[in-house]
């Protein structure tokens, strides 16, 4: 029986937006339960009327928490930041906070939506080239931004929402065979972050709905 107080995350193992939320849960040490929403099976389980009632946009993630349902990964992470203890995911300094939000929006609005599953299904045969084009275009700008903001992590020396957004997007880039050589700052940051426990535990290869052949 589901624990009444545990948040329930509706997620897909390979969804980069879902992964962002899983990273935030891991960083803050929050226990939660997952309900898998297979974006491929049966034409996409997110298309069901049952899921549409939960999230009218028929996307993942969606989070049931504290008696409400929240969709959109950044809104979910912001709610966790506002209501749960643990490491801060947004800096206290307003300038650094703005930089974190800028990087998050750059990825979540300027890169990821152009190469998500729904868009690629509409593109058809040229989907790989399409995804590569928009990831490279976004990374060219992101590399320049990070040259100005990065310390050990995306903004200074504390992990933030920007790092939570970066790692899943690099995973997508690698899936689509994007050469990261022209983006040394992005590559360095990803290599620093990906070995951390919060990023490993939340990784697509380690989720309850990960297919057996993709598990590690």
mmCIF file with all atom_site columns, C-alpha atoms in Angstrom, residues 21-214:
data_model
loop_
_atom_site.group_PDB
_atom_site.id
_atom_site.type_symbol
_atom_site.label_atom_id
_atom_site.label_alt_id
_atom_site.label_comp_id
_atom_site.label_asym_id
_atom_site.label_entity_id
_atom_site.label_seq_id
_atom_site.pdbx_PDB_ins_code
_atom_site.Cartn_x
_atom_site.Cartn_y
_atom_site.Cartn_z
_atom_site.occupancy
_atom_site.B_iso_or_equiv
_atom_site.pdbx_formal_charge
_atom_site.auth_seq_id
_atom_site.auth_comp_id
_atom_site.auth_asym_id
_atom_site.auth_atom_id
_atom_site.pdbx_PDB_model_num
ATOM 1   C CA . UNK A 1 21  ? 13.135 15.626 -10.885 1.00 0.00 ? 21  UNK A CA 1
ATOM 2   C CA . UNK A 1 22  ? 14.704 12.337 -9.814  1.00 0.00 ? 22  UNK A CA 1
ATOM 3   C CA . UNK A 1 23  ? 18.045 14.141 -9.378  1.00 0.00 ? 23  UNK A CA 1
ATOM 4   C CA . UNK A 1 24  ? 16.387 16.804 -7.218  1.00 0.00 ? 24  UNK A CA 1
ATOM 5   C CA . UNK A 1 25  ? 14.770 14.137 -5.035  1.00 0.00 ? 25  UNK A CA 1
ATOM 6   C CA . UNK A 1 26  ? 18.127 12.400 -4.656  1.00 0.00 ? 26  UNK A CA 1
ATOM 7   C CA . UNK A 1 27  ? 20.025 15.574 -3.818  1.00 0.00 ? 27  UNK A CA 1
ATOM 8   C CA . UNK A 1 28  ? 17.486 16.508 -1.165  1.00 0.00 ? 28  UNK A CA 1
ATOM 9   C CA . UNK A 1 29  ? 17.213 12.970 0.186   1.00 0.00 ? 29  UNK A CA 1
ATOM 10  C CA . UNK A 1 30  ? 13.441 12.804 -0.334  1.00 0.00 ? 30  UNK A CA 1
ATOM 11  C CA . UNK A 1 31  ? 11.765 9.404  -0.421  1.00 0.00 ? 31  UNK A CA 1
ATOM 12  C CA . UNK A 1 32  ? 9.179  9.004  -3.162  1.00 0.00 ? 32  UNK A CA 1
ATOM 13  C CA . UNK A 1 33  ? 7.404  6.411  -5.244  1.00 0.00 ? 33  UNK A CA 1
ATOM 14  C CA . UNK A 1 34  ? 7.371  6.079  -9.000  1.00 0.00 ? 34  UNK A CA 1
ATOM 15  C CA . UNK A 1 35  ? 4.586  5.233  -11.398 1.00 0.00 ? 35  UNK A CA 1
ATOM 16  C CA . UNK A 1 36  ? 5.931  4.352  -14.823 1.00 0.00 ? 36  UNK A CA 1
ATOM 17  C CA . UNK A 1 37  ? 4.365  6.009  -17.858 1.00 0.00 ? 37  UNK A CA 1
ATOM 18  C CA . UNK A 1 38  ? 5.717  4.253  -20.942 1.00 0.00 ? 38  UNK A CA 1
ATOM 19  C CA . UNK A 1 39  ? 5.907  6.856  -23.712 1.00 0.00 ? 39  UNK A CA 1
ATOM 20  C CA . UNK A 1 40  ? 6.206  4.160  -26.391 1.00 0.00 ? 40  UNK A CA 1
ATOM 21  C CA . UNK A 1 41  ? 4.062  1.195  -25.362 1.00 0.00 ? 41  UNK A CA 1
ATOM 22  C CA . UNK A 1 42  ? 0.492  1.029  -26.709 1.00 0.00 ? 42  UNK A CA 1
ATOM 23  C CA . UNK A 1 43  ? 1.039  4.235  -28.645 1.00 0.00 ? 43  UNK A CA 1
ATOM 24  C CA . UNK A 1 44  ? 2.171  6.010  -25.500 1.00 0.00 ? 44  UNK A CA 1
ATOM 25  C CA . UNK A 1 45  ? 0.536  5.533  -22.108 1.00 0.00 ? 45  UNK A CA 1
ATOM 26  C CA . UNK A 1 46  ? 0.588  9.298  -21.629 1.00 0.00 ? 46  UNK A CA 1
ATOM 27  C CA . UNK A 1 47  ? -2.182 9.447  -24.247 1.00 0.00 ? 47  UNK A CA 1
ATOM 28  C CA . UNK A 1 48  ? -4.668 7.645  -22.010 1.00 0.00 ? 48  UNK A CA 1
ATOM 29  C CA . UNK A 1 49  ? -7.663 9.495  -20.620 1.00 0.00 ? 49  UNK A CA 1
ATOM 30  C CA . UNK A 1 50  ? -6.593 8.467  -17.132 1.00 0.00 ? 50  UNK A CA 1
ATOM 31  C CA . UNK A 1 51  ? -3.234 10.156 -17.479 1.00 0.00 ? 51  UNK A CA 1
ATOM 32  C CA . UNK A 1 52  ? -4.732 13.151 -19.284 1.00 0.00 ? 52  UNK A CA 1
ATOM 33  C CA . UNK A 1 53  ? -6.859 13.744 -16.200 1.00 0.00 ? 53  UNK A CA 1
ATOM 34  C CA . UNK A 1 54  ? -3.663 13.857 -14.161 1.00 0.00 ? 54  UNK A CA 1
ATOM 35  C CA . UNK A 1 55  ? -1.658 15.978 -16.613 1.00 0.00 ? 55  UNK A CA 1
ATOM 36  C CA . UNK A 1 56  ? -3.646 17.619 -19.421 1.00 0.00 ? 56  UNK A CA 1
ATOM 37  C CA . UNK A 1 57  ? -0.443 18.166 -21.440 1.00 0.00 ? 57  UNK A CA 1
ATOM 38  C CA . UNK A 1 58  ? 0.018  14.367 -21.508 1.00 0.00 ? 58  UNK A CA 1
ATOM 39  C CA . UNK A 1 59  ? 3.723  14.655 -20.755 1.00 0.00 ? 59  UNK A CA 1
ATOM 40  C CA . UNK A 1 60  ? 6.023  13.412 -18.024 1.00 0.00 ? 60  UNK A CA 1
ATOM 41  C CA . UNK A 1 61  ? 6.856  14.145 -15.338 1.00 0.00 ? 61  UNK A CA 1
ATOM 42  C CA . UNK A 1 62  ? 3.894  14.771 -13.100 1.00 0.00 ? 62  UNK A CA 1
ATOM 43  C CA . UNK A 1 63  ? 4.179  14.778 -9.318  1.00 0.00 ? 63  UNK A CA 1
ATOM 44  C CA . UNK A 1 64  ? 1.441  14.166 -6.768  1.00 0.00 ? 64  UNK A CA 1
ATOM 45  C CA . UNK A 1 65  ? 2.580  15.805 -3.550  1.00 0.00 ? 65  UNK A CA 1
ATOM 46  C CA . UNK A 1 66  ? 0.941  17.504 -0.577  1.00 0.00 ? 66  UNK A CA 1
ATOM 47  C CA . UNK A 1 67  ? -2.535 17.033 -2.043  1.00 0.00 ? 67  UNK A CA 1
ATOM 48  C CA . UNK A 1 68  ? -1.770 18.667 -5.401  1.00 0.00 ? 68  UNK A CA 1
ATOM 49  C CA . UNK A 1 69  ? -0.457 17.579 -8.772  1.00 0.00 ? 69  UNK A CA 1
ATOM 50  C CA . UNK A 1 70  ? 2.376  19.525 -10.393 1.00 0.00 ? 70  UNK A CA 1
ATOM 51  C CA . UNK A 1 71  ? 3.625  19.092 -13.944 1.00 0.00 ? 71  UNK A CA 1
ATOM 52  C CA . UNK A 1 72  ? 6.671  20.622 -15.667 1.00 0.00 ? 72  UNK A CA 1
ATOM 53  C CA . UNK A 1 73  ? 10.011 19.637 -14.191 1.00 0.00 ? 73  UNK A CA 1
ATOM 54  C CA . UNK A 1 74  ? 11.253 23.104 -13.234 1.00 0.00 ? 74  UNK A CA 1
ATOM 55  C CA . UNK A 1 75  ? 8.005  23.920 -11.439 1.00 0.00 ? 75  UNK A CA 1
ATOM 56  C CA . UNK A 1 76  ? 8.283  20.640 -9.537  1.00 0.00 ? 76  UNK A CA 1
ATOM 57  C CA . UNK A 1 77  ? 11.895 21.292 -8.544  1.00 0.00 ? 77  UNK A CA 1
ATOM 58  C CA . UNK A 1 78  ? 11.043 24.841 -7.480  1.00 0.00 ? 78  UNK A CA 1
ATOM 59  C CA . UNK A 1 79  ? 8.260  23.463 -5.261  1.00 0.00 ? 79  UNK A CA 1
ATOM 60  C CA . UNK A 1 80  ? 10.671 20.990 -3.672  1.00 0.00 ? 80  UNK A CA 1
ATOM 61  C CA . UNK A 1 81  ? 13.119 23.833 -3.110  1.00 0.00 ? 81  UNK A CA 1
ATOM 62  C CA . UNK A 1 82  ? 10.418 25.938 -1.464  1.00 0.00 ? 82  UNK A CA 1
ATOM 63  C CA . UNK A 1 83  ? 8.933  23.229 0.739   1.00 0.00 ? 83  UNK A CA 1
ATOM 64  C CA . UNK A 1 84  ? 11.608 20.684 1.563   1.00 0.00 ? 84  UNK A CA 1
ATOM 65  C CA . UNK A 1 85  ? 14.881 20.917 3.515   1.00 0.00 ? 85  UNK A CA 1
ATOM 66  C CA . UNK A 1 86  ? 18.210 19.703 2.269   1.00 0.00 ? 86  UNK A CA 1
ATOM 67  C CA . UNK A 1 87  ? 20.790 21.307 0.011   1.00 0.00 ? 87  UNK A CA 1
ATOM 68  C CA . UNK A 1 88  ? 19.612 24.482 -1.679  1.00 0.00 ? 88  UNK A CA 1
ATOM 69  C CA . UNK A 1 89  ? 19.187 24.107 -5.430  1.00 0.00 ? 89  UNK A CA 1
ATOM 70  C CA . UNK A 1 90  ? 19.071 27.854 -6.043  1.00 0.00 ? 90  UNK A CA 1
ATOM 71  C CA . UNK A 1 91  ? 21.775 30.261 -4.821  1.00 0.00 ? 91  UNK A CA 1
ATOM 72  C CA . UNK A 1 92  ? 20.883 32.950 -2.318  1.00 0.00 ? 92  UNK A CA 1
ATOM 73  C CA . UNK A 1 93  ? 22.759 35.600 -4.295  1.00 0.00 ? 93  UNK A CA 1
ATOM 74  C CA . UNK A 1 94  ? 20.275 37.181 -6.755  1.00 0.00 ? 94  UNK A CA 1
ATOM 75  C CA . UNK A 1 95  ? 22.784 37.473 -9.590  1.00 0.00 ? 95  UNK A CA 1
ATOM 76  C CA . UNK A 1 96  ? 23.841 33.857 -9.323  1.00 0.00 ? 96  UNK A CA 1
ATOM 77  C CA . UNK A 1 97  ? 20.204 32.819 -8.964  1.00 0.00 ? 97  UNK A CA 1
ATOM 78  C CA . UNK A 1 98  ? 19.401 34.622 -12.201 1.00 0.00 ? 98  UNK A CA 1
ATOM 79  C CA . UNK A 1 99  ? 22.286 32.833 -13.921 1.00 0.00 ? 99  UNK A CA 1
ATOM 80  C CA . UNK A 1 100 ? 20.991 29.463 -12.728 1.00 0.00 ? 100 UNK A CA 1
ATOM 81  C CA . UNK A 1 101 ? 17.506 30.243 -14.029 1.00 0.00 ? 101 UNK A CA 1
ATOM 82  C CA . UNK A 1 102 ? 18.969 31.448 -17.333 1.00 0.00 ? 102 UNK A CA 1
ATOM 83  C CA . UNK A 1 103 ? 20.820 28.169 -17.868 1.00 0.00 ? 103 UNK A CA 1
ATOM 84  C CA . UNK A 1 104 ? 17.770 26.127 -16.855 1.00 0.00 ? 104 UNK A CA 1
ATOM 85  C CA . UNK A 1 105 ? 15.573 27.997 -19.323 1.00 0.00 ? 105 UNK A CA 1
ATOM 86  C CA . UNK A 1 106 ? 18.205 27.756 -22.036 1.00 0.00 ? 106 UNK A CA 1
ATOM 87  C CA . UNK A 1 107 ? 18.103 23.967 -21.760 1.00 0.00 ? 107 UNK A CA 1
ATOM 88  C CA . UNK A 1 108 ? 14.473 23.387 -20.793 1.00 0.00 ? 108 UNK A CA 1
ATOM 89  C CA . UNK A 1 109 ? 13.009 25.855 -23.298 1.00 0.00 ? 109 UNK A CA 1
ATOM 90  C CA . UNK A 1 110 ? 15.700 26.308 -25.949 1.00 0.00 ? 110 UNK A CA 1
ATOM 91  C CA . UNK A 1 111 ? 17.106 22.806 -26.502 1.00 0.00 ? 111 UNK A CA 1
ATOM 92  C CA . UNK A 1 112 ? 15.160 19.906 -25.016 1.00 0.00 ? 112 UNK A CA 1
ATOM 93  C CA . UNK A 1 113 ? 11.689 20.620 -26.477 1.00 0.00 ? 113 UNK A CA 1
ATOM 94  C CA . UNK A 1 114 ? 13.108 20.605 -30.024 1.00 0.00 ? 114 UNK A CA 1
ATOM 95  C CA . UNK A 1 115 ? 14.404 17.044 -29.645 1.00 0.00 ? 115 UNK A CA 1
ATOM 96  C CA . UNK A 1 116 ? 11.827 15.425 -27.410 1.00 0.00 ? 116 UNK A CA 1
ATOM 97  C CA . UNK A 1 117 ? 9.979  12.287 -28.427 1.00 0.00 ? 117 UNK A CA 1
ATOM 98  C CA . UNK A 1 118 ? 6.798  13.955 -29.644 1.00 0.00 ? 118 UNK A CA 1
ATOM 99  C CA . UNK A 1 119 ? 8.644  16.343 -31.952 1.00 0.00 ? 119 UNK A CA 1
ATOM 100 C CA . UNK A 1 120 ? 10.933 13.626 -33.317 1.00 0.00 ? 120 UNK A CA 1
ATOM 101 C CA . UNK A 1 121 ? 7.957  11.414 -34.103 1.00 0.00 ? 121 UNK A CA 1
ATOM 102 C CA . UNK A 1 122 ? 6.556  14.241 -36.220 1.00 0.00 ? 122 UNK A CA 1
ATOM 103 C CA . UNK A 1 123 ? 9.896  14.806 -37.993 1.00 0.00 ? 123 UNK A CA 1
ATOM 104 C CA . UNK A 1 124 ? 10.179 11.196 -39.128 1.00 0.00 ? 124 UNK A CA 1
ATOM 105 C CA . UNK A 1 125 ? 13.148 9.886  -41.096 1.00 0.00 ? 125 UNK A CA 1
ATOM 106 C CA . UNK A 1 126 ? 15.366 12.930 -40.498 1.00 0.00 ? 126 UNK A CA 1
ATOM 107 C CA . UNK A 1 127 ? 14.868 12.920 -36.729 1.00 0.00 ? 127 UNK A CA 1
ATOM 108 C CA . UNK A 1 128 ? 18.513 12.198 -35.848 1.00 0.00 ? 128 UNK A CA 1
ATOM 109 C CA . UNK A 1 129 ? 19.862 15.034 -37.984 1.00 0.00 ? 129 UNK A CA 1
ATOM 110 C CA . UNK A 1 130 ? 17.153 17.334 -36.596 1.00 0.00 ? 130 UNK A CA 1
ATOM 111 C CA . UNK A 1 131 ? 18.036 16.486 -32.986 1.00 0.00 ? 131 UNK A CA 1
ATOM 112 C CA . UNK A 1 132 ? 21.761 16.869 -33.624 1.00 0.00 ? 132 UNK A CA 1
ATOM 113 C CA . UNK A 1 133 ? 21.264 20.277 -35.237 1.00 0.00 ? 133 UNK A CA 1
ATOM 114 C CA . UNK A 1 134 ? 19.309 21.769 -32.360 1.00 0.00 ? 134 UNK A CA 1
ATOM 115 C CA . UNK A 1 135 ? 21.452 20.234 -29.640 1.00 0.00 ? 135 UNK A CA 1
ATOM 116 C CA . UNK A 1 136 ? 24.637 21.557 -31.262 1.00 0.00 ? 136 UNK A CA 1
ATOM 117 C CA . UNK A 1 137 ? 23.046 24.961 -31.816 1.00 0.00 ? 137 UNK A CA 1
ATOM 118 C CA . UNK A 1 138 ? 22.018 25.120 -28.160 1.00 0.00 ? 138 UNK A CA 1
ATOM 119 C CA . UNK A 1 139 ? 25.344 23.844 -26.875 1.00 0.00 ? 139 UNK A CA 1
ATOM 120 C CA . UNK A 1 140 ? 27.246 26.450 -28.881 1.00 0.00 ? 140 UNK A CA 1
ATOM 121 C CA . UNK A 1 141 ? 25.477 29.163 -26.912 1.00 0.00 ? 141 UNK A CA 1
ATOM 122 C CA . UNK A 1 142 ? 25.513 27.249 -23.632 1.00 0.00 ? 142 UNK A CA 1
ATOM 123 C CA . UNK A 1 143 ? 29.273 26.734 -23.800 1.00 0.00 ? 143 UNK A CA 1
ATOM 124 C CA . UNK A 1 144 ? 29.801 30.500 -24.022 1.00 0.00 ? 144 UNK A CA 1
ATOM 125 C CA . UNK A 1 145 ? 27.435 31.104 -21.112 1.00 0.00 ? 145 UNK A CA 1
ATOM 126 C CA . UNK A 1 146 ? 29.132 28.513 -18.920 1.00 0.00 ? 146 UNK A CA 1
ATOM 127 C CA . UNK A 1 147 ? 32.543 30.021 -19.628 1.00 0.00 ? 147 UNK A CA 1
ATOM 128 C CA . UNK A 1 148 ? 31.247 33.067 -17.764 1.00 0.00 ? 148 UNK A CA 1
ATOM 129 C CA . UNK A 1 149 ? 29.352 31.353 -14.923 1.00 0.00 ? 149 UNK A CA 1
ATOM 130 C CA . UNK A 1 150 ? 31.019 28.039 -14.141 1.00 0.00 ? 150 UNK A CA 1
ATOM 131 C CA . UNK A 1 151 ? 33.246 27.189 -11.237 1.00 0.00 ? 151 UNK A CA 1
ATOM 132 C CA . UNK A 1 152 ? 33.287 23.579 -10.128 1.00 0.00 ? 152 UNK A CA 1
ATOM 133 C CA . UNK A 1 153 ? 29.649 23.423 -11.242 1.00 0.00 ? 153 UNK A CA 1
ATOM 134 C CA . UNK A 1 154 ? 27.484 25.336 -13.719 1.00 0.00 ? 154 UNK A CA 1
ATOM 135 C CA . UNK A 1 155 ? 27.231 28.441 -11.549 1.00 0.00 ? 155 UNK A CA 1
ATOM 136 C CA . UNK A 1 156 ? 30.019 28.777 -9.036  1.00 0.00 ? 156 UNK A CA 1
ATOM 137 C CA . UNK A 1 157 ? 30.958 25.964 -6.695  1.00 0.00 ? 157 UNK A CA 1
ATOM 138 C CA . UNK A 1 158 ? 27.570 24.748 -5.469  1.00 0.00 ? 158 UNK A CA 1
ATOM 139 C CA . UNK A 1 159 ? 25.266 22.309 -7.257  1.00 0.00 ? 159 UNK A CA 1
ATOM 140 C CA . UNK A 1 160 ? 22.115 23.979 -8.506  1.00 0.00 ? 160 UNK A CA 1
ATOM 141 C CA . UNK A 1 161 ? 19.105 23.474 -10.749 1.00 0.00 ? 161 UNK A CA 1
ATOM 142 C CA . UNK A 1 162 ? 21.382 24.352 -13.664 1.00 0.00 ? 162 UNK A CA 1
ATOM 143 C CA . UNK A 1 163 ? 23.435 21.206 -13.064 1.00 0.00 ? 163 UNK A CA 1
ATOM 144 C CA . UNK A 1 164 ? 20.226 19.192 -12.718 1.00 0.00 ? 164 UNK A CA 1
ATOM 145 C CA . UNK A 1 165 ? 19.261 20.354 -16.209 1.00 0.00 ? 165 UNK A CA 1
ATOM 146 C CA . UNK A 1 166 ? 22.696 19.965 -17.773 1.00 0.00 ? 166 UNK A CA 1
ATOM 147 C CA . UNK A 1 167 ? 23.400 16.283 -17.147 1.00 0.00 ? 167 UNK A CA 1
ATOM 148 C CA . UNK A 1 168 ? 20.206 14.873 -18.727 1.00 0.00 ? 168 UNK A CA 1
ATOM 149 C CA . UNK A 1 169 ? 20.724 17.105 -21.753 1.00 0.00 ? 169 UNK A CA 1
ATOM 150 C CA . UNK A 1 170 ? 24.268 15.816 -22.229 1.00 0.00 ? 170 UNK A CA 1
ATOM 151 C CA . UNK A 1 171 ? 22.843 12.290 -21.983 1.00 0.00 ? 171 UNK A CA 1
ATOM 152 C CA . UNK A 1 172 ? 20.484 13.184 -24.829 1.00 0.00 ? 172 UNK A CA 1
ATOM 153 C CA . UNK A 1 173 ? 23.369 14.606 -26.841 1.00 0.00 ? 173 UNK A CA 1
ATOM 154 C CA . UNK A 1 174 ? 25.313 11.382 -26.409 1.00 0.00 ? 174 UNK A CA 1
ATOM 155 C CA . UNK A 1 175 ? 22.285 9.315  -27.431 1.00 0.00 ? 175 UNK A CA 1
ATOM 156 C CA . UNK A 1 176 ? 22.152 11.274 -30.679 1.00 0.00 ? 176 UNK A CA 1
ATOM 157 C CA . UNK A 1 177 ? 25.907 10.931 -31.232 1.00 0.00 ? 177 UNK A CA 1
ATOM 158 C CA . UNK A 1 178 ? 26.701 14.623 -30.825 1.00 0.00 ? 178 UNK A CA 1
ATOM 159 C CA . UNK A 1 179 ? 30.455 15.258 -30.669 1.00 0.00 ? 179 UNK A CA 1
ATOM 160 C CA . UNK A 1 180 ? 31.154 17.040 -27.382 1.00 0.00 ? 180 UNK A CA 1
ATOM 161 C CA . UNK A 1 181 ? 34.745 17.954 -28.291 1.00 0.00 ? 181 UNK A CA 1
ATOM 162 C CA . UNK A 1 182 ? 33.821 21.552 -29.254 1.00 0.00 ? 182 UNK A CA 1
ATOM 163 C CA . UNK A 1 183 ? 32.199 21.996 -25.819 1.00 0.00 ? 183 UNK A CA 1
ATOM 164 C CA . UNK A 1 184 ? 34.959 21.416 -23.242 1.00 0.00 ? 184 UNK A CA 1
ATOM 165 C CA . UNK A 1 185 ? 33.217 23.249 -20.413 1.00 0.00 ? 185 UNK A CA 1
ATOM 166 C CA . UNK A 1 186 ? 30.001 21.290 -20.867 1.00 0.00 ? 186 UNK A CA 1
ATOM 167 C CA . UNK A 1 187 ? 32.007 18.079 -21.056 1.00 0.00 ? 187 UNK A CA 1
ATOM 168 C CA . UNK A 1 188 ? 34.028 18.885 -17.911 1.00 0.00 ? 188 UNK A CA 1
ATOM 169 C CA . UNK A 1 189 ? 30.968 19.772 -15.884 1.00 0.00 ? 189 UNK A CA 1
ATOM 170 C CA . UNK A 1 190 ? 29.124 16.649 -16.969 1.00 0.00 ? 190 UNK A CA 1
ATOM 171 C CA . UNK A 1 191 ? 32.093 14.437 -16.088 1.00 0.00 ? 191 UNK A CA 1
ATOM 172 C CA . UNK A 1 192 ? 32.240 16.022 -12.634 1.00 0.00 ? 192 UNK A CA 1
ATOM 173 C CA . UNK A 1 193 ? 28.537 15.596 -11.975 1.00 0.00 ? 193 UNK A CA 1
ATOM 174 C CA . UNK A 1 194 ? 27.696 12.246 -13.523 1.00 0.00 ? 194 UNK A CA 1
ATOM 175 C CA . UNK A 1 195 ? 29.812 10.241 -11.069 1.00 0.00 ? 195 UNK A CA 1
ATOM 176 C CA . UNK A 1 196 ? 27.996 11.691 -8.039  1.00 0.00 ? 196 UNK A CA 1
ATOM 177 C CA . UNK A 1 197 ? 25.588 9.403  -6.209  1.00 0.00 ? 197 UNK A CA 1
ATOM 178 C CA . UNK A 1 198 ? 22.501 11.572 -6.804  1.00 0.00 ? 198 UNK A CA 1
ATOM 179 C CA . UNK A 1 199 ? 23.085 11.526 -10.547 1.00 0.00 ? 199 UNK A CA 1
ATOM 180 C CA . UNK A 1 200 ? 23.937 7.813  -10.599 1.00 0.00 ? 200 UNK A CA 1
ATOM 181 C CA . UNK A 1 201 ? 20.949 6.696  -8.515  1.00 0.00 ? 201 UNK A CA 1
ATOM 182 C CA . UNK A 1 202 ? 18.568 8.688  -10.702 1.00 0.00 ? 202 UNK A CA 1
ATOM 183 C CA . UNK A 1 203 ? 20.181 7.605  -13.992 1.00 0.00 ? 203 UNK A CA 1
ATOM 184 C CA . UNK A 1 204 ? 17.910 6.200  -16.737 1.00 0.00 ? 204 UNK A CA 1
ATOM 185 C CA . UNK A 1 205 ? 19.747 2.882  -16.597 1.00 0.00 ? 205 UNK A CA 1
ATOM 186 C CA . UNK A 1 206 ? 18.764 2.348  -12.937 1.00 0.00 ? 206 UNK A CA 1
ATOM 187 C CA . UNK A 1 207 ? 15.029 2.963  -12.827 1.00 0.00 ? 207 UNK A CA 1
ATOM 188 C CA . UNK A 1 208 ? 12.214 0.524  -12.023 1.00 0.00 ? 208 UNK A CA 1
ATOM 189 C CA . UNK A 1 209 ? 10.911 0.759  -15.597 1.00 0.00 ? 209 UNK A CA 1
ATOM 190 C CA . UNK A 1 210 ? 14.305 0.509  -17.319 1.00 0.00 ? 210 UNK A CA 1
ATOM 191 C CA . UNK A 1 211 ? 14.238 -2.375 -19.815 1.00 0.00 ? 211 UNK A CA 1
ATOM 192 C CA . UNK A 1 212 ? 16.491 -5.251 -18.783 1.00 0.00 ? 212 UNK A CA 1
ATOM 193 C CA . UNK A 1 213 ? 18.833 -4.801 -21.722 1.00 0.00 ? 213 UNK A CA 1
ATOM 194 C CA . UNK A 1 214 ? 19.496 -1.166 -20.745 1.00 0.00 ? 214 UNK A CA 1
#
